[in-house]
Short mmCIF file of N, CA and C in Angstrom, two decimals:
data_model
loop_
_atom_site.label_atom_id
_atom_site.label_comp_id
_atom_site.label_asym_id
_atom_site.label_seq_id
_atom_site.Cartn_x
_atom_site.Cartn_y
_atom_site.Cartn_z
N UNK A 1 61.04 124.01 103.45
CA UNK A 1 62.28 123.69 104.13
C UNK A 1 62.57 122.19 104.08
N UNK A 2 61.74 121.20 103.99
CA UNK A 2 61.92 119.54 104.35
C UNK A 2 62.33 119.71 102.81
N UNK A 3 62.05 120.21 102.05
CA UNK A 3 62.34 119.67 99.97
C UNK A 3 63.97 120.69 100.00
N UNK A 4 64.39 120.92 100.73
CA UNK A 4 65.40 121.94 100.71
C UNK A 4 66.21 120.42 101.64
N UNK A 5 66.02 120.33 102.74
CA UNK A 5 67.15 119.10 103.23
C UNK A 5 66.64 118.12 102.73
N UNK A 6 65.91 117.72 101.74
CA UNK A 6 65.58 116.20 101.50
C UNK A 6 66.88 116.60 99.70
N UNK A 7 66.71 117.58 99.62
CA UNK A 7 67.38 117.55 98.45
C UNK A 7 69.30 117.48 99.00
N UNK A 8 68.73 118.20 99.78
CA UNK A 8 71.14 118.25 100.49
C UNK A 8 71.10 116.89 100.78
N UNK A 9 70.13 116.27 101.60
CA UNK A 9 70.48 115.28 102.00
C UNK A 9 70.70 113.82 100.75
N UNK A 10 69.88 114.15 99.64
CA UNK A 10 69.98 113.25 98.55
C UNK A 10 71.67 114.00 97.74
N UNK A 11 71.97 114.81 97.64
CA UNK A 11 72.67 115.46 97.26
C UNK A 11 74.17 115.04 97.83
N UNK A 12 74.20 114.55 99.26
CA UNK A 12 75.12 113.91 99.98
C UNK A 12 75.53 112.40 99.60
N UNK A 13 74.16 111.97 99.68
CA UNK A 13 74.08 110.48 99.50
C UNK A 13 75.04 110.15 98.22
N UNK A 14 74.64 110.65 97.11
CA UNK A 14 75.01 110.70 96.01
C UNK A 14 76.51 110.45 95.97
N UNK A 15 76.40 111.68 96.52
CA UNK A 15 78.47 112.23 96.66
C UNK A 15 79.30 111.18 97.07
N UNK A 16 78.65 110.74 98.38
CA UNK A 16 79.09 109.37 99.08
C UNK A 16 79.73 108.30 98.44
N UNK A 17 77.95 108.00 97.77
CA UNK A 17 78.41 106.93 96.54
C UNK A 17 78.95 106.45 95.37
N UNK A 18 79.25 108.03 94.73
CA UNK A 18 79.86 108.48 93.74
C UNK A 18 81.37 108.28 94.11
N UNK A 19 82.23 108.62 95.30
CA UNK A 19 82.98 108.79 95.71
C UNK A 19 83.51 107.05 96.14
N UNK A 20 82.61 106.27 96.44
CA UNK A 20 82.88 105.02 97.16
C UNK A 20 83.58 104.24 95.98
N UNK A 21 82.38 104.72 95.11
CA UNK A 21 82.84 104.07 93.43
C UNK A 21 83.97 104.28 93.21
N UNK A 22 84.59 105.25 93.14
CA UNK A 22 85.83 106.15 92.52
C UNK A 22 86.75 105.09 93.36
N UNK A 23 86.62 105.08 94.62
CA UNK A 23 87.92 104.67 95.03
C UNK A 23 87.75 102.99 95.09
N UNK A 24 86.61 102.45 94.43
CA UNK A 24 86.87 100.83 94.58
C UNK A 24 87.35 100.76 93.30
N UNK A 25 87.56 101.59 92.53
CA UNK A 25 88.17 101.36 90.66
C UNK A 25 89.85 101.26 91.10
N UNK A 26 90.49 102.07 92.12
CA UNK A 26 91.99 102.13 92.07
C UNK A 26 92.46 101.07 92.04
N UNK A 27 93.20 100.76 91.05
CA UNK A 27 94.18 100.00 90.27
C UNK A 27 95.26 99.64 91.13
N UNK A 28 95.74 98.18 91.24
CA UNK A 28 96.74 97.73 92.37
C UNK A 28 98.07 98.62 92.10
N UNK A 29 98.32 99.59 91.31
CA UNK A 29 99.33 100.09 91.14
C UNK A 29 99.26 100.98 91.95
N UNK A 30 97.98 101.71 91.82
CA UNK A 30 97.82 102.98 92.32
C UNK A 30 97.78 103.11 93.67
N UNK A 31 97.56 101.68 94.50
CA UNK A 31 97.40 101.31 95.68
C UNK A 31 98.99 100.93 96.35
N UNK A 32 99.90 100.57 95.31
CA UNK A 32 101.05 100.68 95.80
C UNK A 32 101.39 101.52 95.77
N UNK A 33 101.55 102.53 94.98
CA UNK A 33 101.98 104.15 94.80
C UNK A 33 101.41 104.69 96.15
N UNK A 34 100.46 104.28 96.52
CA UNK A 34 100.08 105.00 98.22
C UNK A 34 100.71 104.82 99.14
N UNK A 35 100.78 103.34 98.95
CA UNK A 35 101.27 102.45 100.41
C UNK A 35 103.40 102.95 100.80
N UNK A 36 103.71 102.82 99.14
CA UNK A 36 105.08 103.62 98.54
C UNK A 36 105.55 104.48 99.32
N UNK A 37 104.29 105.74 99.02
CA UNK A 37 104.47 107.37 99.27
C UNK A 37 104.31 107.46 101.17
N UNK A 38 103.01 106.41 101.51
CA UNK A 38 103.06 106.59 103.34
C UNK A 38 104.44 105.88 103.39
N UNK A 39 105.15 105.16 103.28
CA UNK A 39 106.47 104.38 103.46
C UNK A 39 107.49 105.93 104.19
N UNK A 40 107.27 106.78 102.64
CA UNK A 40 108.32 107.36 102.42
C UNK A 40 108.11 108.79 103.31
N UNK A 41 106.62 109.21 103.70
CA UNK A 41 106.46 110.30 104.32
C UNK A 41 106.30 109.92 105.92
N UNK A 42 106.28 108.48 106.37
CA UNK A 42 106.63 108.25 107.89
C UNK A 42 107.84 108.20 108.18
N UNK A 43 108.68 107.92 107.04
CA UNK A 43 109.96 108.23 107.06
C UNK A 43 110.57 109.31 107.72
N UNK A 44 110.07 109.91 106.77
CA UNK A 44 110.94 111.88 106.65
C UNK A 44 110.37 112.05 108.52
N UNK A 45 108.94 111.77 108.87
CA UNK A 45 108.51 112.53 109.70
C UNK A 45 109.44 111.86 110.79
N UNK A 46 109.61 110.35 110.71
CA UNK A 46 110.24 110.15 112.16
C UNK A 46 111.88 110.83 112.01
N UNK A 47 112.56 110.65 110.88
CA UNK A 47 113.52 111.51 111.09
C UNK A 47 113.88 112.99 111.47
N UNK A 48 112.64 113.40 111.15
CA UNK A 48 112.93 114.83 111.17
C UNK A 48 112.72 114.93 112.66
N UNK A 49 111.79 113.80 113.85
CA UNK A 49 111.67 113.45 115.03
C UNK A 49 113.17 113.23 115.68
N UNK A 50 114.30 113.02 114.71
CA UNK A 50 115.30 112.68 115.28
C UNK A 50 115.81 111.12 115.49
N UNK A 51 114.84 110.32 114.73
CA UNK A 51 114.72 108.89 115.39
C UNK A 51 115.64 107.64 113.56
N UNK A 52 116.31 106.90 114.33
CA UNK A 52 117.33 106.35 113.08
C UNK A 52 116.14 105.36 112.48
N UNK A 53 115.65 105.50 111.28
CA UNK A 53 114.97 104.54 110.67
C UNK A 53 115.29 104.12 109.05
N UNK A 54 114.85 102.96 109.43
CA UNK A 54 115.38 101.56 108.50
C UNK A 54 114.17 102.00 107.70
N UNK A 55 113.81 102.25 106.66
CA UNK A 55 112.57 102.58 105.53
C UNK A 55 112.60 101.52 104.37
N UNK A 56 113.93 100.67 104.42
CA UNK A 56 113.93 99.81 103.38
C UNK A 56 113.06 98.75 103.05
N UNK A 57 112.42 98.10 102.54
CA UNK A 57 111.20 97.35 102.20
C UNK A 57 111.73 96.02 101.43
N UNK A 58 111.94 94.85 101.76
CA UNK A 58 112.22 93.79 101.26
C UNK A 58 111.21 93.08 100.34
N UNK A 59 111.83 93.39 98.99
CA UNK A 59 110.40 92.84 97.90
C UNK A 59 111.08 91.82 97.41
N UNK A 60 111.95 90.90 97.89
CA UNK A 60 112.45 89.54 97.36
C UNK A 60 110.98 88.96 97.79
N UNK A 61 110.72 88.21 96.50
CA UNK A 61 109.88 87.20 96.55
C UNK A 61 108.25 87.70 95.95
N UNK A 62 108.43 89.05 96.38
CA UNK A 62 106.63 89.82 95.46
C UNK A 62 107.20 90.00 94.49
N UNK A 63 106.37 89.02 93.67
CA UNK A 63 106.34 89.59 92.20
C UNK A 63 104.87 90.78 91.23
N UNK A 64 103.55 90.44 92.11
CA UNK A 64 102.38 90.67 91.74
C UNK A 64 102.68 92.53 92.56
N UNK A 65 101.44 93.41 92.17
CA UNK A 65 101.44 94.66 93.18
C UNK A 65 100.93 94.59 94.38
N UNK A 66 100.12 93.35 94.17
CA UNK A 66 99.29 93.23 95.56
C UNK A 66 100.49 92.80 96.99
N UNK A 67 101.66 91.71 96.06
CA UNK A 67 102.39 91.38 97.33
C UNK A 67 103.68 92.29 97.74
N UNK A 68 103.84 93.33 96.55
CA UNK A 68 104.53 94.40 97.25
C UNK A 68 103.97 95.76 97.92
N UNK A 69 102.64 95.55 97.33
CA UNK A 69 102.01 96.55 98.54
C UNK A 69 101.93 96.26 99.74
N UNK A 70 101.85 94.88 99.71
CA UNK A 70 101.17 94.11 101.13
C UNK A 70 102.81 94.41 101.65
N UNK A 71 104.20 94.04 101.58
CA UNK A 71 105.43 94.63 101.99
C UNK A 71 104.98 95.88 102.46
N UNK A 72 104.77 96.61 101.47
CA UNK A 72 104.81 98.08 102.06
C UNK A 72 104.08 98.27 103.59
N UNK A 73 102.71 98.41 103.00
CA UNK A 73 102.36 98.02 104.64
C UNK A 73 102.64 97.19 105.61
N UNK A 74 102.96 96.44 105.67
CA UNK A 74 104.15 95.75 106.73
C UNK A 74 105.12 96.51 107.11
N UNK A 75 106.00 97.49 106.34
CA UNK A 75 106.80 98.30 106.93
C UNK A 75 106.10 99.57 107.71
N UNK A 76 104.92 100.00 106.95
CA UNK A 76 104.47 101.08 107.56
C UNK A 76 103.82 100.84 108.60
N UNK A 77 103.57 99.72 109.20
CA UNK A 77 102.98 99.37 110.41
C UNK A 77 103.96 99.46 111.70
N UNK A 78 105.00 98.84 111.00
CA UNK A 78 106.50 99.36 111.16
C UNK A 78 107.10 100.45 111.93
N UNK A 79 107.10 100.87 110.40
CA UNK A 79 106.77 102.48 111.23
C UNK A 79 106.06 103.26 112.27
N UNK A 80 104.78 103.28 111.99
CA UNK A 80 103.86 103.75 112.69
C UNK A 80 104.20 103.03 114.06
N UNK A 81 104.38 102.14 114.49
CA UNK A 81 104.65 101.56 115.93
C UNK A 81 105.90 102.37 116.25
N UNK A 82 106.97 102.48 115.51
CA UNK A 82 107.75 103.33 115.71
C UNK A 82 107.53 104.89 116.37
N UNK A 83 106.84 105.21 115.56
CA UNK A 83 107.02 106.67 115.57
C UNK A 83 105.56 106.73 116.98
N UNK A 84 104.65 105.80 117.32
CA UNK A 84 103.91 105.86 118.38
C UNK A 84 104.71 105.81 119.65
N UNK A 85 105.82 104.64 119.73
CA UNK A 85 106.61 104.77 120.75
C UNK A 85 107.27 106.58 120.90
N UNK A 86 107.96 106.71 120.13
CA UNK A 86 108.57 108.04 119.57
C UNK A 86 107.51 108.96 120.78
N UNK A 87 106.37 109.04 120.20
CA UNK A 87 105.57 110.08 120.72
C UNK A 87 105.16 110.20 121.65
N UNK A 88 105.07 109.00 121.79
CA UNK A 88 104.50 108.48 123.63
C UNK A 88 105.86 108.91 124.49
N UNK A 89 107.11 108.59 124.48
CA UNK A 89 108.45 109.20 125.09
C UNK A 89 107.94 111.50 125.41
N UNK A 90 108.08 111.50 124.10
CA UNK A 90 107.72 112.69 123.86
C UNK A 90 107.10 113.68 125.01
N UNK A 91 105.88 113.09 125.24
CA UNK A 91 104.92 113.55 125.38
C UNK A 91 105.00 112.90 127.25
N UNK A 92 106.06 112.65 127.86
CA UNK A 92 105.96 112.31 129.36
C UNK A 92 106.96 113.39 129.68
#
């Protein structure tokens, strides 16, 4: 039984690290394409909440992906404060 969890448990480890790898390779594109897509799906959700939101993202001045991702999240922080107020109303 201990060579049975010493093996899941190496078996985990692995996965972990295999997995940690994978996602320190994503490409600043691919990291905007995220930051993009949460933009666009806190969107939909606070509207569909009923709530008027501004989703537009001001990229005067980023030229690199890193400084229009870094925009993006700035809006989605944005957001998310938004849609926390939103919920907190909600929910009294």
């Amino acid at each position: 039984m201990n060579n049975v969890n010493r093996a899941i448990l190496a078996l985990v480890t692995t996965s972990a690290l295999a997995t940690s790898a994978f996602a320190a390779t994503e490409s600043s594109y691919e990291r905007l394409q995220s930051a993009r897509g949460s933009v666009e799906a806190l969107s939909v959700t606070l509207e569909n909440m009923g709530a008027d939101v501004d989703s537009s993202v001001n990229l005067n001045g980023a030229y690199t992906n890193e400084q229009k991702t870094s925009a993006y999240q700035a809006k989605h922080a944005e957001l998310q404060a938004q849609f926390n107020e939103l919920h907190a109303q909600s929910a009294e």
